[in-house]
Short mmCIF file of C-alpha atoms and ligand atoms in Angstrom, two decimals:
data_model
loop_
_atom_site.label_atom_id
_atom_site.label_comp_id
_atom_site.label_asym_id
_atom_site.label_seq_id
_atom_site.Cartn_x
_atom_site.Cartn_y
_atom_site.Cartn_z
CA MET A 576 35.54 -30.00 107.25
CA GLU A 577 35.15 -32.06 104.37
CA ALA A 578 34.06 -35.45 105.04
CA VAL A 579 33.27 -37.05 101.89
CA ALA A 580 35.47 -36.45 98.89
CA HIS A 581 33.11 -34.91 96.23
CA LEU A 582 29.65 -36.10 97.42
CA ASN A 583 27.11 -35.25 95.17
CA ARG A 584 29.53 -34.93 92.41
CA VAL A 585 27.16 -34.76 88.98
CA GLY A 586 27.83 -38.14 87.00
CA ASP A 587 28.37 -40.35 90.28
CA GLU A 588 27.39 -43.79 90.33
CA LEU A 589 25.25 -43.96 93.18
CA ILE A 590 25.38 -46.45 95.94
CA GLU A 591 22.25 -47.49 98.03
CA VAL A 592 22.82 -48.16 101.55
CA HIS A 593 20.36 -51.01 103.19
CA ASN A 594 19.00 -51.29 106.89
CA PRO A 595 19.36 -55.16 106.88
CA VAL A 596 16.64 -55.05 109.59
CA SER A 597 13.48 -53.46 107.31
CA ARG A 598 15.28 -53.28 104.30
CA GLU A 599 14.53 -50.12 103.69
CA VAL A 600 16.97 -47.62 102.08
CA ILE A 601 18.98 -45.54 104.19
CA GLY A 602 20.76 -43.37 102.35
CA THR A 603 22.92 -43.00 99.45
CA VAL A 604 26.88 -42.49 98.66
CA PRO A 605 28.56 -41.63 95.36
CA ASN A 606 30.95 -44.57 93.87
CA LEU A 607 34.19 -42.59 93.45
CA ARG A 608 36.40 -43.32 90.68
CA HIS A 609 39.87 -42.86 90.39
CA GLU A 610 40.22 -39.47 89.57
CA ALA A 611 38.21 -38.42 92.92
CA VAL A 612 39.90 -40.72 95.17
CA GLU A 613 43.41 -38.82 93.42
CA GLN A 614 41.87 -35.52 94.39
CA ALA A 615 40.95 -36.58 97.96
CA VAL A 616 44.60 -38.15 98.45
CA ARG A 617 46.08 -34.77 96.84
CA ARG A 618 44.24 -32.22 99.11
CA ALA A 619 45.14 -34.61 102.11
CA ARG A 620 48.69 -34.69 100.76
CA THR A 621 48.77 -30.74 101.39
CA ALA A 622 46.88 -30.80 104.52
CA GLN A 623 49.18 -33.12 105.95
CA ALA A 624 52.11 -30.72 105.87
CA GLU A 625 50.58 -28.56 108.04
CA TRP A 626 49.16 -31.30 110.40
CA ALA A 627 52.99 -32.81 110.44
CA VAL A 628 54.41 -29.83 112.39
CA VAL A 629 51.57 -29.31 114.66
CA PRO A 630 53.73 -30.46 118.13
CA VAL A 631 52.33 -33.96 119.23
CA LYS A 632 50.88 -32.59 122.36
CA GLU A 633 48.67 -30.36 120.76
CA ARG A 634 47.46 -33.49 118.36
CA SER A 635 46.90 -35.44 121.02
CA GLN A 636 44.37 -32.86 122.70
CA ILE A 637 42.70 -33.11 119.69
CA ILE A 638 42.35 -36.94 119.75
CA LYS A 639 41.22 -36.52 123.56
CA ARG A 640 38.29 -33.89 122.84
CA PHE A 641 37.06 -36.14 119.86
CA ALA A 642 36.90 -39.30 122.42
CA ASN A 643 34.74 -37.10 124.94
CA LEU A 644 32.65 -35.88 121.93
CA MET A 645 32.29 -39.31 121.35
CA ILE A 646 30.78 -40.19 124.40
CA ALA A 647 29.06 -37.06 124.47
CA GLN A 648 27.23 -37.77 120.97
CA GLN A 649 27.17 -41.70 121.73
CA GLN A 650 23.54 -42.19 121.11
CA PRO A 651 23.25 -41.10 117.40
CA ILE A 652 26.12 -42.74 116.60
CA ILE A 653 25.13 -46.19 118.36
CA ASP A 654 21.92 -45.76 116.43
CA ILE A 655 23.87 -45.02 112.94
CA ILE A 656 25.77 -48.31 113.38
CA GLN A 657 22.92 -49.96 114.26
CA ARG A 658 20.89 -48.90 111.17
CA GLU A 659 23.57 -49.73 108.60
CA THR A 660 24.69 -53.08 110.03
CA GLY A 661 21.25 -54.36 111.81
CA LYS A 662 23.44 -55.42 114.76
CA ALA A 663 22.64 -55.70 119.01
CA TYR A 664 22.56 -52.80 120.60
CA ALA A 665 25.31 -53.50 122.92
CA VAL A 666 27.61 -54.51 120.20
CA ALA A 667 27.26 -50.86 118.80
CA TYR A 668 27.78 -49.29 121.87
CA GLY A 669 30.56 -51.58 122.22
CA GLU A 670 32.18 -49.91 118.84
CA VAL A 671 32.31 -46.49 120.46
CA MET A 672 33.33 -47.26 123.54
CA VAL A 673 36.82 -49.33 121.94
CA VAL A 674 37.42 -46.30 119.90
CA VAL A 675 37.15 -44.02 122.75
CA LEU A 676 39.39 -46.52 124.78
CA TYR A 677 42.11 -46.37 121.76
CA ALA A 678 41.74 -42.86 121.07
CA ASP A 679 42.51 -42.43 125.15
CA PHE A 680 45.25 -44.56 124.84
CA TYR A 681 47.22 -43.54 122.18
CA SER A 682 46.81 -39.51 122.99
CA ARG A 683 48.24 -40.24 126.70
CA HIS A 684 51.38 -42.41 125.24
CA ALA A 685 52.09 -40.56 121.64
CA PRO A 686 54.13 -37.60 122.55
CA ARG A 687 56.48 -39.94 124.67
CA TRP A 688 56.90 -42.84 122.10
CA LEU A 689 56.98 -39.81 118.89
CA LYS A 690 59.86 -37.94 120.62
CA PRO A 691 63.48 -38.51 118.96
CA ASP A 692 65.14 -41.07 121.11
CA LYS A 693 68.83 -40.91 122.00
CA ARG A 694 70.79 -44.48 121.28
CA PRO A 695 73.98 -45.90 122.91
CA SER A 696 76.37 -45.72 120.26
CA VAL A 697 78.93 -48.60 119.75
CA PHE A 698 82.04 -45.81 119.93
CA SER A 699 79.89 -43.07 121.92
CA ILE A 700 82.77 -40.62 122.58
CA LEU A 701 83.26 -40.68 118.44
CA TYR A 702 79.26 -40.06 117.62
CA ASN A 703 75.45 -39.49 118.81
CA VAL A 704 72.87 -41.29 117.67
CA LYS A 705 69.18 -39.74 117.30
CA VAL A 706 66.06 -41.26 115.97
CA TYR A 707 63.37 -39.28 114.43
CA HIS A 708 59.93 -40.68 113.84
CA HIS A 709 58.46 -38.89 110.85
CA PRO A 710 55.00 -39.61 109.34
CA TYR A 711 54.70 -41.65 105.75
CA GLY A 712 52.28 -39.00 104.33
CA VAL A 713 49.15 -39.81 103.77
CA VAL A 714 47.67 -43.25 105.01
CA GLY A 715 45.23 -45.08 103.49
CA ASN A 716 42.54 -47.42 105.31
CA ILE A 717 40.35 -49.92 103.50
CA ALA A 718 37.86 -51.02 105.90
CA PRO A 719 35.09 -54.06 106.20
CA TRP A 720 31.42 -53.75 107.10
CA ASN A 721 31.53 -55.78 110.49
CA TYR A 722 32.54 -52.85 112.79
CA PRO A 723 32.40 -50.15 110.66
CA LEU A 724 33.41 -47.50 113.43
CA LEU A 725 36.16 -49.46 115.64
CA LEU A 726 37.75 -50.94 112.79
CA SER A 727 38.44 -47.43 111.33
CA GLY A 728 38.63 -45.80 114.55
CA ILE A 729 41.53 -47.98 116.28
CA ASP A 730 43.81 -47.97 113.35
CA MET A 731 43.82 -44.52 111.94
CA ILE A 732 43.68 -42.55 115.55
CA PRO A 733 47.53 -43.66 116.06
CA ALA A 734 48.14 -42.75 112.58
CA LEU A 735 46.79 -39.44 112.75
CA LEU A 736 48.65 -38.69 115.91
CA ALA A 737 51.55 -39.91 114.04
CA GLY A 738 51.32 -36.88 111.76
CA ASN A 739 49.96 -38.57 109.08
CA ALA A 740 46.82 -37.25 107.01
CA VAL A 741 44.12 -40.36 106.62
CA VAL A 742 41.88 -41.14 103.64
CA VAL A 743 39.47 -43.91 104.48
CA LYS A 744 37.61 -46.32 102.07
CA PRO A 745 34.79 -47.74 104.07
CA SER A 746 32.83 -50.82 103.09
CA GLU A 747 29.85 -49.55 100.35
CA ILE A 748 27.73 -51.45 102.64
CA THR A 749 28.45 -49.22 106.28
CA PRO A 750 29.85 -46.04 105.08
CA PHE A 751 27.95 -43.68 107.45
CA SER A 752 29.15 -45.01 110.70
CA ILE A 753 32.78 -43.65 109.50
CA MET A 754 31.37 -40.51 108.28
CA GLU A 755 30.48 -39.52 111.73
CA MET A 756 33.83 -40.06 113.06
CA ALA A 757 34.98 -37.74 110.47
CA ARG A 758 32.24 -35.24 111.24
CA VAL A 759 33.35 -35.73 115.32
CA LEU A 760 36.92 -35.34 114.39
CA GLY A 761 36.66 -32.08 113.04
CA GLU A 762 34.43 -30.81 116.00
CA ALA A 763 37.43 -31.71 118.00
CA GLY A 764 39.27 -29.40 115.80
CA LEU A 765 41.42 -31.56 113.31
CA PRO A 766 41.99 -29.11 110.34
CA ASP A 767 40.24 -29.97 106.83
CA ASN A 768 41.38 -32.42 104.46
CA VAL A 769 43.29 -34.51 107.50
CA PHE A 770 40.93 -37.01 107.38
CA GLN A 771 38.57 -37.71 104.37
CA VAL A 772 36.23 -40.23 103.75
CA VAL A 773 35.88 -41.94 100.25
CA THR A 774 32.99 -43.95 99.35
CA GLY A 775 32.79 -46.59 96.87
CA ASN A 776 33.30 -50.29 96.18
CA GLY A 777 36.53 -52.33 95.49
CA GLU A 778 37.57 -50.43 92.53
CA THR A 779 37.29 -47.24 94.63
CA GLY A 780 39.74 -49.45 97.23
CA ALA A 781 41.94 -50.36 94.54
CA ALA A 782 42.54 -46.89 93.64
CA LEU A 783 43.51 -45.76 96.88
CA VAL A 784 46.06 -48.06 96.86
CA ASN A 785 47.66 -46.32 93.89
CA HIS A 786 48.09 -43.22 95.69
CA VAL A 787 48.62 -43.45 99.57
CA ASP A 788 51.91 -43.87 101.06
CA TYR A 789 50.90 -46.52 103.68
CA ILE A 790 47.98 -49.04 103.67
CA MET A 791 46.00 -50.21 106.38
CA PHE A 792 43.80 -52.83 105.31
CA THR A 793 41.07 -54.74 107.13
CA GLY A 794 39.11 -57.28 105.27
CA SER A 795 38.96 -60.81 103.94
CA THR A 796 42.07 -62.86 103.23
CA ALA A 797 41.13 -62.91 99.36
CA THR A 798 41.32 -59.01 99.12
CA GLY A 799 44.26 -58.82 101.34
CA ARG A 800 46.27 -60.51 98.91
CA LYS A 801 45.20 -58.51 96.06
CA ILE A 802 46.12 -55.38 98.36
CA ALA A 803 49.56 -57.02 99.21
CA ILE A 804 50.53 -57.09 95.36
CA GLN A 805 49.29 -54.12 94.53
CA ALA A 806 51.15 -52.52 97.56
CA ALA A 807 54.07 -54.61 96.41
CA GLU A 808 53.70 -53.14 93.04
CA ARG A 809 54.59 -49.78 94.49
CA LEU A 810 56.81 -50.46 97.39
CA ILE A 811 54.53 -48.95 100.08
CA PRO A 812 53.79 -50.70 103.39
CA CYS A 813 50.85 -52.40 104.00
CA SER A 814 49.59 -53.87 107.03
CA LEU A 815 46.50 -56.75 106.61
CA GLU A 816 44.34 -57.87 109.35
CA LEU A 817 42.42 -60.32 107.54
CA GLY A 818 39.98 -63.61 107.75
CA SER A 819 40.20 -66.38 110.59
CA ASN A 820 38.65 -69.47 111.88
CA ASN A 821 39.80 -69.51 115.52
CA PRO A 822 39.57 -72.27 117.72
CA MET A 823 38.64 -72.31 121.47
CA ILE A 824 40.48 -75.06 123.54
CA VAL A 825 38.40 -76.18 126.89
CA LEU A 826 40.69 -77.99 128.76
CA LYS A 827 39.78 -81.35 131.14
CA ASP A 828 39.75 -78.88 134.44
CA ALA A 829 38.23 -76.29 132.79
CA ASN A 830 35.28 -74.34 134.81
CA ILE A 831 32.64 -75.99 132.55
CA ASN A 832 29.71 -73.67 132.99
CA LYS A 833 31.79 -70.75 132.10
CA ALA A 834 33.86 -72.25 129.37
CA ALA A 835 30.07 -73.11 127.87
CA ALA A 836 28.78 -69.39 128.20
CA GLY A 837 31.80 -68.39 126.79
CA ALA A 838 31.62 -70.74 123.60
CA LEU A 839 28.34 -69.38 123.07
CA ARG A 840 29.43 -65.42 123.35
CA GLY A 841 31.77 -66.75 120.70
CA CYS A 842 29.61 -67.54 118.38
CA ILE A 843 26.78 -64.70 118.70
CA GLU A 844 29.14 -61.76 119.48
CA ASN A 845 28.13 -59.66 116.46
CA THR A 846 25.93 -62.47 115.20
CA GLY A 847 29.33 -64.19 114.47
CA GLN A 848 30.67 -61.71 112.57
CA ALA A 849 33.44 -61.20 113.89
CA CYS A 850 36.91 -61.78 112.69
CA VAL A 851 38.02 -62.84 116.44
CA SER A 852 34.68 -64.83 116.84
CA THR A 853 35.15 -68.37 117.87
CA GLN A 854 34.47 -71.01 115.00
CA ARG A 855 35.70 -74.36 116.48
CA VAL A 856 35.39 -75.36 120.15
CA ILE A 857 37.73 -78.56 121.17
CA VAL A 858 36.87 -79.66 124.15
CA GLU A 859 39.21 -82.22 125.98
CA ALA A 860 37.10 -86.17 126.38
CA PRO A 861 36.08 -86.12 130.07
CA ILE A 862 34.22 -83.10 130.05
CA TYR A 863 32.60 -83.24 126.83
CA ASP A 864 29.07 -84.70 127.87
CA SER A 865 28.86 -82.26 130.46
CA PHE A 866 29.79 -79.63 128.75
CA LEU A 867 27.27 -80.07 125.89
CA LYS A 868 24.72 -79.94 128.69
CA ALA A 869 25.79 -76.71 129.86
CA ILE A 870 25.85 -75.44 126.51
CA GLU A 871 21.82 -76.41 125.90
CA LYS A 872 21.56 -74.58 129.57
CA TRP A 873 22.86 -71.41 128.03
CA TYR A 874 21.22 -71.69 124.53
CA LYS A 875 17.99 -71.42 126.10
CA LYS A 876 18.98 -67.79 127.45
CA ILE A 877 19.82 -66.13 124.59
CA LYS A 878 17.93 -62.81 123.41
CA ILE A 879 17.93 -62.32 119.81
CA GLY A 880 16.51 -58.48 119.07
CA SER A 881 17.64 -55.44 117.13
CA GLU A 882 15.57 -53.43 119.60
CA SER A 883 17.57 -50.20 121.33
CA SER A 884 18.10 -51.95 124.23
CA PHE A 885 20.91 -53.53 126.41
CA ASP A 886 18.61 -56.54 126.85
CA PHE A 887 19.82 -58.31 123.65
CA HIS A 888 22.77 -60.83 123.04
CA MET A 889 22.51 -61.07 119.36
CA SER A 890 20.96 -59.43 116.25
CA SER A 891 20.32 -59.71 112.52
CA LEU A 892 22.95 -60.85 110.33
CA THR A 893 24.54 -57.90 108.02
CA ASN A 894 24.28 -59.56 104.19
CA GLN A 895 22.15 -61.95 102.58
CA ARG A 896 26.12 -63.40 101.93
CA GLU A 897 26.78 -64.52 105.41
CA PHE A 898 23.69 -65.70 106.56
CA ASP A 899 23.17 -68.07 103.46
CA ARG A 900 27.02 -69.09 104.20
CA THR A 901 26.01 -70.16 107.37
CA LEU A 902 23.23 -72.01 106.33
CA ARG A 903 25.43 -74.03 103.59
CA HIS A 904 28.14 -74.43 106.00
CA THR A 905 25.36 -75.91 108.51
CA ARG A 906 24.46 -78.47 105.52
CA ASP A 907 27.58 -79.31 104.48
CA ALA A 908 28.82 -80.41 107.91
CA LEU A 909 25.50 -82.23 108.36
CA ASP A 910 25.52 -84.27 105.15
CA LYS A 911 29.46 -84.92 106.47
CA GLY A 912 28.31 -86.93 109.61
CA ALA A 913 27.53 -83.96 112.08
CA ARG A 914 24.87 -83.53 114.21
CA LEU A 915 22.81 -80.79 115.14
CA LEU A 916 22.63 -79.64 118.37
CA MET A 917 21.03 -76.39 118.40
CA GLY A 918 19.65 -74.00 116.00
CA SER A 919 20.01 -73.12 112.34
CA LYS A 920 16.10 -71.71 111.74
CA PRO A 921 15.54 -68.50 110.28
CA ILE A 922 13.45 -65.92 112.30
CA PRO A 923 11.53 -64.45 109.86
CA GLU A 924 9.56 -62.51 112.01
CA LYS A 925 12.47 -60.60 113.31
CA GLY A 926 13.99 -59.69 109.80
CA PRO A 927 14.82 -61.39 106.71
CA LEU A 928 18.53 -62.06 108.25
CA PHE A 929 17.68 -63.49 111.68
CA LEU A 930 18.85 -66.92 112.50
CA GLU A 931 19.07 -69.39 115.11
CA PRO A 932 22.71 -69.33 116.15
CA VAL A 933 24.14 -72.91 115.03
CA ILE A 934 25.62 -75.68 117.22
CA ILE A 935 26.90 -78.53 115.55
CA THR A 936 29.03 -81.60 117.14
CA ASP A 937 30.77 -84.59 115.57
CA ALA A 938 32.39 -82.32 113.27
CA ARG A 939 35.41 -83.89 111.21
CA PRO A 940 38.24 -81.84 109.85
CA ASP A 941 37.12 -82.27 105.93
CA MET A 942 33.88 -80.27 106.81
CA GLU A 943 33.78 -76.25 106.05
CA VAL A 944 32.95 -75.47 109.14
CA MET A 945 36.76 -76.75 110.05
CA GLN A 946 38.40 -74.90 107.23
CA GLU A 947 36.86 -71.78 105.80
CA GLU A 948 35.73 -68.93 107.52
CA THR A 949 31.96 -69.07 108.25
CA PHE A 950 31.35 -65.39 109.34
CA GLY A 951 27.75 -66.48 110.96
CA PRO A 952 26.59 -67.67 114.24
CA MET A 953 27.81 -71.45 113.93
CA ILE A 954 30.46 -73.49 116.45
CA ALA A 955 31.40 -76.77 115.50
CA ILE A 956 32.46 -78.67 118.74
CA ILE A 957 35.00 -81.37 118.71
CA LYS A 958 35.99 -84.02 121.04
CA ALA A 959 40.04 -84.31 121.59
CA LYS A 960 41.56 -87.29 123.59
CA ASP A 961 43.86 -84.69 125.48
CA ALA A 962 45.43 -81.68 125.34
CA ASP A 963 48.23 -82.60 122.66
CA GLU A 964 45.36 -83.70 120.31
CA ALA A 965 43.34 -80.62 121.42
CA VAL A 966 46.72 -78.36 120.16
CA GLN A 967 46.65 -80.24 116.78
CA ILE A 968 43.34 -79.90 116.02
CA ALA A 969 43.32 -75.59 116.85
CA ASN A 970 46.46 -75.51 114.84
CA SER A 971 45.08 -77.60 111.36
CA THR A 972 43.98 -74.44 109.84
CA GLN A 973 45.37 -71.97 107.53
CA TYR A 974 44.42 -68.72 109.92
CA GLY A 975 46.00 -67.50 112.74
CA LEU A 976 44.39 -64.85 114.27
CA ALA A 977 42.86 -65.16 117.60
CA ALA A 978 41.96 -68.63 120.17
CA SER A 979 41.34 -69.03 123.40
CA VAL A 980 42.12 -71.62 126.25
CA TRP A 981 39.76 -72.56 129.08
CA SER A 982 41.40 -74.20 132.03
CA LYS A 983 41.85 -73.27 136.11
CA ASN A 984 45.27 -74.03 135.85
CA LYS A 985 46.52 -71.05 134.63
CA GLN A 986 50.29 -71.95 134.39
CA ASN A 987 48.95 -75.47 132.11
CA ALA A 988 46.79 -73.02 130.06
CA GLU A 989 49.50 -70.85 129.29
CA THR A 990 51.68 -73.49 128.21
CA VAL A 991 49.13 -74.38 125.54
CA ALA A 992 48.70 -70.95 124.69
CA THR A 993 52.17 -70.60 123.76
CA ARG A 994 51.74 -74.05 121.56
CA LEU A 995 48.63 -72.59 119.81
CA GLU A 996 49.75 -70.90 115.88
CA PHE A 997 47.75 -67.91 116.96
CA GLY A 998 48.63 -64.03 117.17
CA THR A 999 46.57 -63.46 120.02
CA VAL A 1000 45.24 -66.23 122.80
CA ASN A 1001 42.80 -65.04 125.46
CA ILE A 1002 42.77 -67.25 128.74
CA ASN A 1003 39.33 -67.88 130.15
CA THR A 1004 37.94 -65.25 128.06
CA LEU A 1005 37.08 -63.69 124.82
CA PHE A 1006 37.62 -60.81 122.57
CA MET A 1007 40.10 -58.89 124.79
CA GLU A 1008 42.74 -57.70 122.26
CA PHE A 1009 39.86 -54.90 121.64
CA GLY A 1010 40.13 -53.95 125.32
CA ALA A 1011 43.71 -54.38 125.78
CA PRO A 1012 45.03 -51.76 123.58
CA THR A 1013 48.64 -52.48 124.70
CA ALA A 1014 48.29 -55.84 123.51
CA ASP A 1015 49.61 -56.24 120.08
CA MET A 1016 47.30 -58.11 117.67
CA ALA A 1017 48.67 -59.96 114.69
CA GLY A 1018 46.98 -61.97 112.42
CA TRP A 1019 49.74 -65.15 111.74
CA LYS A 1020 49.75 -67.33 108.20
CA ASN A 1021 46.62 -66.21 105.93
CA SER A 1022 44.93 -63.90 109.09
CA GLY A 1023 47.57 -61.03 107.84
CA ILE A 1024 51.01 -59.29 107.77
CA GLY A 1025 51.71 -56.85 110.62
CA ALA A 1026 49.93 -56.01 113.64
CA ARG A 1027 47.53 -53.34 115.38
CA ASN A 1028 47.41 -52.04 118.82
CA GLY A 1029 50.20 -51.35 121.72
CA LYS A 1030 53.34 -48.91 120.57
CA GLN A 1031 53.96 -50.99 117.29
CA GLY A 1032 50.27 -50.22 116.70
CA LEU A 1033 50.94 -46.18 116.40
CA MET A 1034 55.20 -46.57 115.46
CA LYS A 1035 54.18 -48.56 112.23
CA TYR A 1036 52.68 -45.32 110.58
CA THR A 1037 56.18 -43.39 111.03
CA GLN A 1038 59.32 -44.09 109.46
CA PRO A 1039 62.70 -43.85 111.52
CA GLN A 1040 65.05 -41.27 110.31
CA SER A 1041 68.49 -41.68 112.37
CA ILE A 1042 71.03 -38.75 112.58
CA ILE A 1043 74.30 -39.72 113.26
CA ARG A 1044 76.40 -36.95 114.59
CA ASP A 1045 79.98 -36.89 114.14
CA ASN A 1046 81.53 -35.70 117.71
CA PHE A 1047 85.31 -36.35 116.81
CA PRO A 1048 85.85 -35.05 113.35
CA TYR A 1049 88.97 -37.01 111.48
CA PRO A 1050 91.34 -34.61 110.07
CA SER A 1051 92.17 -36.96 107.12
CA LEU A 1052 91.69 -40.03 105.62
CA THR A 1053 94.97 -41.20 107.18
CA ALA A 1054 93.69 -40.58 110.89
CA TYR A 1055 90.64 -42.97 110.01
CA THR A 1056 92.33 -45.78 108.81
CA SER A 1057 95.10 -45.52 111.43
CA LEU A 1058 92.46 -45.85 113.81
CA LEU A 1059 90.90 -48.85 112.18
CA LYS A 1060 94.61 -50.62 112.02
CA ARG A 1061 94.92 -49.45 115.93
CA LEU A 1062 91.63 -51.31 116.51
CA PHE A 1063 92.58 -54.43 114.37
CA GLU A 1064 95.89 -54.71 115.85
CA LEU A 1065 94.27 -54.35 119.62
CA SER A 1066 91.63 -56.62 118.86
CA ARG A 1067 94.08 -59.53 117.57
CA LYS A 1068 96.12 -59.25 120.80
CA ILE A 1069 92.73 -59.56 123.05
CA LYS A 1070 90.73 -62.25 120.93
CA ARG A 1071 87.32 -60.21 120.73
CA LEU A 1072 86.22 -56.86 119.00
CA ALA A 1073 87.74 -54.13 120.53
CA PRO A 1074 87.83 -51.85 122.56
P1 NAD B 817 36.20 -57.60 101.57
O1 NAD B 817 37.46 -58.48 101.79
O2 NAD B 817 35.19 -58.11 100.81
O3 NAD B 817 36.32 -55.88 102.17
C1 NAD B 817 36.91 -55.47 102.76
C2 NAD B 817 36.88 -53.97 101.70
O4 NAD B 817 37.69 -54.04 100.58
C3 NAD B 817 35.66 -53.07 101.62
O5 NAD B 817 35.73 -51.63 101.78
C4 NAD B 817 35.73 -53.40 100.40
O6 NAD B 817 34.68 -52.39 99.18
C5 NAD B 817 37.32 -52.84 99.73
N1 NAD B 817 37.80 -53.92 98.33
C6 NAD B 817 36.89 -55.23 98.03
N2 NAD B 817 38.20 -55.40 96.93
C7 NAD B 817 39.31 -54.42 96.61
C8 NAD B 817 39.93 -54.39 95.74
N3 NAD B 817 40.33 -55.14 95.09
N4 NAD B 817 41.20 -53.51 96.27
C9 NAD B 817 40.68 -52.82 97.62
N5 NAD B 817 39.73 -52.57 98.13
C10 NAD B 817 39.04 -53.66 97.88
O7 NAD B 817 35.50 -57.93 103.11
P2 NAD B 817 34.56 -57.74 104.10
O8 NAD B 817 33.34 -58.43 103.55
O9 NAD B 817 33.85 -56.30 104.12
O10 NAD B 817 34.77 -58.13 105.69
C11 NAD B 817 34.87 -59.21 106.10
C12 NAD B 817 35.94 -60.04 106.09
O11 NAD B 817 37.10 -59.24 107.09
C13 NAD B 817 36.09 -61.38 107.03
O12 NAD B 817 36.82 -61.98 105.80
C14 NAD B 817 37.01 -61.24 108.28
O13 NAD B 817 37.22 -62.06 108.69
C15 NAD B 817 37.65 -59.95 108.07
N6 NAD B 817 38.05 -58.79 109.21
C16 NAD B 817 39.50 -59.26 109.80
C17 NAD B 817 39.30 -58.60 110.68
C18 NAD B 817 40.92 -58.40 111.62
O14 NAD B 817 41.56 -57.80 112.39
N7 NAD B 817 42.02 -59.30 110.94
C19 NAD B 817 38.20 -57.56 111.27
C20 NAD B 817 37.68 -57.63 110.91
C21 NAD B 817 37.04 -58.01 109.58
#
């Protein structure tokens, strides 16, 4: 199976991929130009014609084999993820497990969901309605670096099951994890060229959008906007999972200890580089001081390291850009009157991009951390006089990806959750949008268009075709109009739509 289109083609510029912890070059990939991307899509198109006629049950068998192989080969895959991202071992393991979970979920449901459905018709004696679900053709996937396996895997498995071929453009910072997925898919029996990887930078991504039939993008809001414009010009559908600035609301009846541990996890999971990371922690006034004490207690228990061990909660950042931005947001907040509760010191003895998680208090709306996406291990804690004010602060953002509410009163927490302008709200937990593949995950406002997960996370890669069969052929034009006339008279008599 050809995983990387034209790898090592003479004349291609090469991109060096670095290990963020050791700074060593772990490999190079070609920066593929327009022509190579076009050729990859052409090969995908040819392969897709045959893949689309493979019965869905057989496609599902291949994906189930893929899931088993991922588990069997998890160690080398975890190592690759860790090497190119610098993330904690447990988080790299989590990436593999989430992809396996989604592969299992979608391979179990695809055969039923993709069956043509019979729909009731208004005049069922006269005609039957059936809706078929055809694949789009070639789905392009452009992915970020923060979860390089997971954020292609969970979206491209349903695209494949729906009968599409897939061409992935991974981040130039982390191209190797998804190449492993391509290798394992091949081993599981996926035919050649049904799943390909094209490596390169943003221009390679833009070239991909020019040729595919559907584009699934995960990345920043700025890039998402460019892709939406390009997709609109070509009139192809796009699904965009974008940036965030996620709030956590701690109500006065919350389990303070649990909520404080949750806030820290929201801050440090994947070293703060998750689209669903917590960035603003809004605490009701009566428990504010106790909450800060609980945060300080948990903070001392954080273990930071990049070793191959489940002992570490947090590791290195992946890029200098996020490292610098976290420190910039910290400085900006302190300049504008925030108080540094914990952290913000670099830890060079562990690696160049290690940073103590930053906790600031007394945050105000004009601070960058309150408005922009930090994408690093930093949270701002804000005091709210009551739940109404907490909701108002939480919603004061251009983003709408993921929020959480913490309270012992389930009903009250749910009521607050429904007032939040966010596509996912966790109650007394975090990140479960990636643990519950049944739950639609949609970015509201500037966090995206469309959604992943659930039935629609697969059906979005299909286009409906309605087949409407006439059971009672009209012998002539007059028969049709006389039927309409009779209906018209009947509906006038009974004063509603007849029959
Ligand atoms: P990015 O937008 O810089 O890059 C994402 C991908 O787009 C990369 O593969 C890049 O090469 C490519 N790209 C860049 N310019 C392009 C262009 N003009 N046309 C086509 N492709 C182009 O984002 P990033 O720094 O890799 O990732 C971090 C961002 O991703 C954060 O904003 C984060 O919130 C977001 N993200 C969102 C989700 C979600 O589910 N909503 C998940 C993870 C990350």
